[in-house]
Amino acid sequence: MRASRAVVLAGLLLAPLPATAQVSVTFVDPERYTDAESRFGSGLTLRVTLAEIRRLFTELGDRVLRPGESLAITVLDIDLAGYQRPGLAGPDGLRIVSDVGPPRFRLRYVLKERGRTVLSADETVSDINFLSRYARSLGGSAFTYERELIRDWLQTRIAGRQQPRG
């Protein structure tokens, strides 16, 4: 009996571990994005914005993906929440956020499970009610609204396997 337990335990220890969840993010023509960098010489650079958006997709995506799943996201356009006002409030400029300027991402994505495609689409992700929905998480960071939009999209679309509306 003891020998059989040892064999089972050894088999479990030597069995390959399931692949970890993985998110990859690619940006297509980011210099043409609607609003991903300051056009006025103040505020965040394109490089900083892309690095942060990549970090948000990978960090938040890793939380919702299960072992053996991978998500490839191609970002086709970024429109950050609000509008930048040039020259106001110092070197970072001032971003005026109102309900007429919700964050928006155009994405192409493929979710795979153990190499098999389970969900894929081109989609525009936005939320016109972002100010009321995301007021709970105002933390003063530069990408608060984008973070919440990405988190909710990943939870609904990817973790929930919900097909985009036609």
PDB file of C-alpha atoms in Angstrom:
ATOM      1  CA  MET A   1       0.000   0.000   0.000  1.00  0.00           C
ATOM      2  CA  ARG A   2       2.790   2.380   0.902  1.00  0.00           C
ATOM      3  CA  ALA A   3       4.681   1.590  -2.310  1.00  0.00           C
ATOM      4  CA  SER A   4       1.620   2.368  -4.441  1.00  0.00           C
ATOM      5  CA  ARG A   5       1.238   5.760  -2.728  1.00  0.00           C
ATOM      6  CA  ALA A   6       4.889   6.487  -3.446  1.00  0.00           C
ATOM      7  CA  VAL A   7       4.399   5.588  -7.115  1.00  0.00           C
ATOM      8  CA  VAL A   8       1.326   7.840  -7.376  1.00  0.00           C
ATOM      9  CA  LEU A   9       3.150  10.690  -5.623  1.00  0.00           C
ATOM     10  CA  ALA A  10       6.188  10.304  -7.880  1.00  0.00           C
ATOM     11  CA  GLY A  11       3.921  10.304 -10.930  1.00  0.00           C
ATOM     12  CA  LEU A  12       2.265  13.513  -9.803  1.00  0.00           C
ATOM     13  CA  LEU A  13       5.604  15.183  -9.184  1.00  0.00           C
ATOM     14  CA  LEU A  14       6.983  14.151 -12.563  1.00  0.00           C
ATOM     15  CA  ALA A  15       3.851  14.971 -14.569  1.00  0.00           C
ATOM     16  CA  PRO A  16       4.138  18.094 -16.676  1.00  0.00           C
ATOM     17  CA  LEU A  17       2.576  21.132 -15.079  1.00  0.00           C
ATOM     18  CA  PRO A  18      -0.243  22.809 -16.962  1.00  0.00           C
ATOM     19  CA  ALA A  19       0.882  25.776 -19.020  1.00  0.00           C
ATOM     20  CA  THR A  20       0.527  29.067 -17.230  1.00  0.00           C
ATOM     21  CA  ALA A  21      -1.822  31.721 -18.475  1.00  0.00           C
ATOM     22  CA  GLN A  22      -0.254  34.099 -20.944  1.00  0.00           C
ATOM     23  CA  VAL A  23      -1.246  37.443 -22.455  1.00  0.00           C
ATOM     24  CA  SER A  24       0.528  39.027 -25.404  1.00  0.00           C
ATOM     25  CA  VAL A  25      -0.160  42.571 -26.555  1.00  0.00           C
ATOM     26  CA  THR A  26       0.739  44.045 -29.950  1.00  0.00           C
ATOM     27  CA  PHE A  27       0.220  47.646 -31.024  1.00  0.00           C
ATOM     28  CA  VAL A  28      -0.527  48.395 -34.702  1.00  0.00           C
ATOM     29  CA  ASP A  29       0.468  51.863 -35.985  1.00  0.00           C
ATOM     30  CA  PRO A  30       0.356  53.485 -32.516  1.00  0.00           C
ATOM     31  CA  GLU A  31       1.449  56.854 -33.904  1.00  0.00           C
ATOM     32  CA  ARG A  32      -1.962  56.988 -35.622  1.00  0.00           C
ATOM     33  CA  TYR A  33      -4.015  56.283 -32.485  1.00  0.00           C
ATOM     34  CA  THR A  34      -6.784  58.749 -31.705  1.00  0.00           C
ATOM     35  CA  ASP A  35      -5.467  59.768 -28.277  1.00  0.00           C
ATOM     36  CA  ALA A  36      -2.512  57.872 -26.858  1.00  0.00           C
ATOM     37  CA  GLU A  37      -0.016  60.695 -26.460  1.00  0.00           C
ATOM     38  CA  SER A  38       0.122  64.389 -25.859  1.00  0.00           C
ATOM     39  CA  ARG A  39      -0.113  66.293 -29.111  1.00  0.00           C
ATOM     40  CA  PHE A  40       0.868  69.504 -27.307  1.00  0.00           C
ATOM     41  CA  GLY A  41       4.326  68.647 -25.976  1.00  0.00           C
ATOM     42  CA  SER A  42       3.156  68.162 -22.401  1.00  0.00           C
ATOM     43  CA  GLY A  43       1.643  65.114 -20.792  1.00  0.00           C
ATOM     44  CA  LEU A  44       2.435  61.461 -21.279  1.00  0.00           C
ATOM     45  CA  THR A  45       4.495  60.272 -24.208  1.00  0.00           C
ATOM     46  CA  LEU A  46       3.307  57.539 -26.555  1.00  0.00           C
ATOM     47  CA  ARG A  47       5.958  55.185 -25.163  1.00  0.00           C
ATOM     48  CA  VAL A  48       4.716  55.661 -21.588  1.00  0.00           C
ATOM     49  CA  THR A  49       1.070  55.204 -22.582  1.00  0.00           C
ATOM     50  CA  LEU A  50       1.758  52.013 -24.556  1.00  0.00           C
ATOM     51  CA  ALA A  51       3.866  50.558 -21.742  1.00  0.00           C
ATOM     52  CA  GLU A  52       1.102  51.195 -19.226  1.00  0.00           C
ATOM     53  CA  ILE A  53      -1.673  49.825 -21.455  1.00  0.00           C
ATOM     54  CA  ARG A  54       0.438  46.704 -22.119  1.00  0.00           C
ATOM     55  CA  ARG A  55       1.023  46.304 -18.375  1.00  0.00           C
ATOM     56  CA  LEU A  56      -2.701  46.651 -17.640  1.00  0.00           C
ATOM     57  CA  PHE A  57      -3.729  44.063 -20.247  1.00  0.00           C
ATOM     58  CA  THR A  58      -1.079  41.552 -19.138  1.00  0.00           C
ATOM     59  CA  GLU A  59      -1.451  42.034 -15.392  1.00  0.00           C
ATOM     60  CA  LEU A  60      -5.244  42.015 -15.385  1.00  0.00           C
ATOM     61  CA  GLY A  61      -5.418  39.334 -18.087  1.00  0.00           C
ATOM     62  CA  ASP A  62      -3.198  36.978 -16.104  1.00  0.00           C
ATOM     63  CA  ARG A  63      -5.721  37.229 -13.262  1.00  0.00           C
ATOM     64  CA  VAL A  64      -8.645  35.963 -15.349  1.00  0.00           C
ATOM     65  CA  LEU A  65      -6.953  33.382 -17.577  1.00  0.00           C
ATOM     66  CA  ARG A  66      -6.830  29.789 -16.462  1.00  0.00           C
ATOM     67  CA  PRO A  67      -3.808  27.526 -16.828  1.00  0.00           C
ATOM     68  CA  GLY A  68      -3.463  26.391 -20.431  1.00  0.00           C
ATOM     69  CA  GLU A  69      -5.104  29.527 -21.823  1.00  0.00           C
ATOM     70  CA  SER A  70      -3.433  32.261 -23.832  1.00  0.00           C
ATOM     71  CA  LEU A  71      -4.778  35.587 -25.031  1.00  0.00           C
ATOM     72  CA  ALA A  72      -3.306  37.505 -27.964  1.00  0.00           C
ATOM     73  CA  ILE A  73      -4.503  41.118 -28.091  1.00  0.00           C
ATOM     74  CA  THR A  74      -3.819  43.422 -31.028  1.00  0.00           C
ATOM     75  CA  VAL A  75      -4.548  47.043 -30.155  1.00  0.00           C
ATOM     76  CA  LEU A  76      -5.779  48.905 -33.231  1.00  0.00           C
ATOM     77  CA  ASP A  77      -6.669  52.229 -31.579  1.00  0.00           C
ATOM     78  CA  ILE A  78      -6.599  53.942 -28.192  1.00  0.00           C
ATOM     79  CA  ASP A  79      -8.694  56.902 -27.099  1.00  0.00           C
ATOM     80  CA  LEU A  80      -7.964  57.755 -23.464  1.00  0.00           C
ATOM     81  CA  ALA A  81     -10.689  59.082 -21.168  1.00  0.00           C
ATOM     82  CA  GLY A  82     -11.257  62.808 -21.463  1.00  0.00           C
ATOM     83  CA  TYR A  83      -9.408  65.444 -23.439  1.00  0.00           C
ATOM     84  CA  GLN A  84      -6.032  66.999 -22.897  1.00  0.00           C
ATOM     85  CA  ARG A  85      -5.820  70.735 -22.312  1.00  0.00           C
ATOM     86  CA  PRO A  86      -2.440  72.050 -23.439  1.00  0.00           C
ATOM     87  CA  GLY A  87      -0.233  74.089 -21.127  1.00  0.00           C
ATOM     88  CA  LEU A  88      -2.413  73.766 -18.046  1.00  0.00           C
ATOM     89  CA  ALA A  89      -1.313  72.342 -14.700  1.00  0.00           C
ATOM     90  CA  GLY A  90       2.405  72.002 -15.345  1.00  0.00           C
ATOM     91  CA  PRO A  91       4.522  69.696 -17.488  1.00  0.00           C
ATOM     92  CA  ASP A  92       1.981  66.874 -17.592  1.00  0.00           C
ATOM     93  CA  GLY A  93      -0.768  69.120 -18.894  1.00  0.00           C
ATOM     94  CA  LEU A  94      -4.312  68.715 -17.709  1.00  0.00           C
ATOM     95  CA  ARG A  95      -6.752  66.056 -18.834  1.00  0.00           C
ATOM     96  CA  ILE A  96     -10.381  67.107 -18.573  1.00  0.00           C
ATOM     97  CA  VAL A  97     -12.592  64.070 -18.031  1.00  0.00           C
ATOM     98  CA  SER A  98     -16.309  64.263 -18.682  1.00  0.00           C
ATOM     99  CA  ASP A  99     -19.009  61.885 -19.825  1.00  0.00           C
ATOM    100  CA  VAL A 100     -18.546  62.960 -23.454  1.00  0.00           C
ATOM    101  CA  GLY A 101     -15.036  61.486 -23.589  1.00  0.00           C
ATOM    102  CA  PRO A 102     -15.130  57.841 -22.459  1.00  0.00           C
ATOM    103  CA  PRO A 103     -12.059  55.632 -22.801  1.00  0.00           C
ATOM    104  CA  ARG A 104     -12.165  53.494 -25.939  1.00  0.00           C
ATOM    105  CA  PHE A 105     -10.020  50.694 -27.359  1.00  0.00           C
ATOM    106  CA  ARG A 106     -10.317  49.005 -30.746  1.00  0.00           C
ATOM    107  CA  LEU A 107      -9.043  45.466 -30.324  1.00  0.00           C
ATOM    108  CA  ARG A 108      -8.537  42.260 -32.243  1.00  0.00           C
ATOM    109  CA  TYR A 109      -8.078  39.289 -29.955  1.00  0.00           C
ATOM    110  CA  VAL A 110      -7.788  35.519 -29.897  1.00  0.00           C
ATOM    111  CA  LEU A 111      -8.323  33.415 -26.781  1.00  0.00           C
ATOM    112  CA  LYS A 112      -6.876  29.927 -26.978  1.00  0.00           C
ATOM    113  CA  GLU A 113      -7.167  27.001 -24.640  1.00  0.00           C
ATOM    114  CA  ARG A 114      -4.408  24.419 -25.038  1.00  0.00           C
ATOM    115  CA  GLY A 115      -3.788  25.709 -28.572  1.00  0.00           C
ATOM    116  CA  ARG A 116      -7.447  25.599 -29.678  1.00  0.00           C
ATOM    117  CA  THR A 117      -9.206  28.901 -30.452  1.00  0.00           C
ATOM    118  CA  VAL A 118     -12.232  29.332 -28.189  1.00  0.00           C
ATOM    119  CA  LEU A 119     -12.989  33.028 -28.778  1.00  0.00           C
ATOM    120  CA  SER A 120     -11.840  35.555 -31.344  1.00  0.00           C
ATOM    121  CA  ALA A 121     -13.174  38.888 -32.546  1.00  0.00           C
ATOM    122  CA  ASP A 122     -12.562  42.486 -33.554  1.00  0.00           C
ATOM    123  CA  GLU A 123     -14.251  44.745 -31.047  1.00  0.00           C
ATOM    124  CA  THR A 124     -14.495  48.325 -29.861  1.00  0.00           C
ATOM    125  CA  VAL A 125     -14.434  48.382 -26.074  1.00  0.00           C
ATOM    126  CA  SER A 126     -15.911  51.437 -24.383  1.00  0.00           C
ATOM    127  CA  ASP A 127     -18.377  52.423 -21.677  1.00  0.00           C
ATOM    128  CA  ILE A 128     -20.361  55.658 -21.966  1.00  0.00           C
ATOM    129  CA  ASN A 129     -21.325  55.310 -18.294  1.00  0.00           C
ATOM    130  CA  PHE A 130     -17.697  55.114 -17.171  1.00  0.00           C
ATOM    131  CA  LEU A 131     -17.861  58.109 -14.826  1.00  0.00           C
ATOM    132  CA  SER A 132     -20.682  56.692 -12.731  1.00  0.00           C
ATOM    133  CA  ARG A 133     -19.509  53.081 -12.914  1.00  0.00           C
ATOM    134  CA  TYR A 134     -15.859  53.699 -12.125  1.00  0.00           C
ATOM    135  CA  ALA A 135     -16.222  56.437  -9.504  1.00  0.00           C
ATOM    136  CA  ARG A 136     -15.617  53.732  -6.867  1.00  0.00           C
ATOM    137  CA  SER A 137     -12.026  53.322  -7.964  1.00  0.00           C
ATOM    138  CA  LEU A 138     -10.802  56.874  -8.348  1.00  0.00           C
ATOM    139  CA  GLY A 139      -7.261  56.618  -7.134  1.00  0.00           C
ATOM    140  CA  GLY A 140      -5.707  59.538  -8.935  1.00  0.00           C
ATOM    141  CA  SER A 141      -3.556  57.440 -11.267  1.00  0.00           C
ATOM    142  CA  ALA A 142      -3.187  58.513 -14.883  1.00  0.00           C
ATOM    143  CA  PHE A 143      -5.022  55.454 -16.274  1.00  0.00           C
ATOM    144  CA  THR A 144      -7.769  54.833 -13.694  1.00  0.00           C
ATOM    145  CA  TYR A 145     -10.649  54.728 -16.164  1.00  0.00           C
ATOM    146  CA  GLU A 146      -8.731  52.675 -18.719  1.00  0.00           C
ATOM    147  CA  ARG A 147      -7.727  50.184 -16.011  1.00  0.00           C
ATOM    148  CA  GLU A 148     -11.329  49.678 -14.916  1.00  0.00           C
ATOM    149  CA  LEU A 149     -12.580  49.370 -18.494  1.00  0.00           C
ATOM    150  CA  ILE A 150      -9.930  46.738 -19.299  1.00  0.00           C
ATOM    151  CA  ARG A 151     -10.623  44.869 -16.041  1.00  0.00           C
ATOM    152  CA  ASP A 152     -14.377  44.733 -16.705  1.00  0.00           C
ATOM    153  CA  TRP A 153     -13.881  43.720 -20.349  1.00  0.00           C
ATOM    154  CA  LEU A 154     -11.502  40.903 -19.414  1.00  0.00           C
ATOM    155  CA  GLN A 155     -13.878  39.663 -16.720  1.00  0.00           C
ATOM    156  CA  THR A 156     -16.959  39.727 -18.955  1.00  0.00           C
ATOM    157  CA  ARG A 157     -15.609  38.841 -22.379  1.00  0.00           C
ATOM    158  CA  ILE A 158     -12.628  36.617 -21.650  1.00  0.00           C
ATOM    159  CA  ALA A 159     -13.289  34.982 -18.278  1.00  0.00           C
ATOM    160  CA  GLY A 160     -17.049  34.853 -18.941  1.00  0.00           C
ATOM    161  CA  ARG A 161     -16.558  33.748 -22.571  1.00  0.00           C
ATOM    162  CA  GLN A 162     -19.275  36.193 -23.608  1.00  0.00           C
ATOM    163  CA  GLN A 163     -19.444  36.792 -27.356  1.00  0.00           C
ATOM    164  CA  PRO A 164     -19.364  40.458 -28.424  1.00  0.00           C
ATOM    165  CA  ARG A 165     -22.666  41.985 -29.478  1.00  0.00           C
ATOM    166  CA  GLY A 166     -23.178  41.896 -33.198  1.00  0.00           C
TER     167      GLY A 166
END
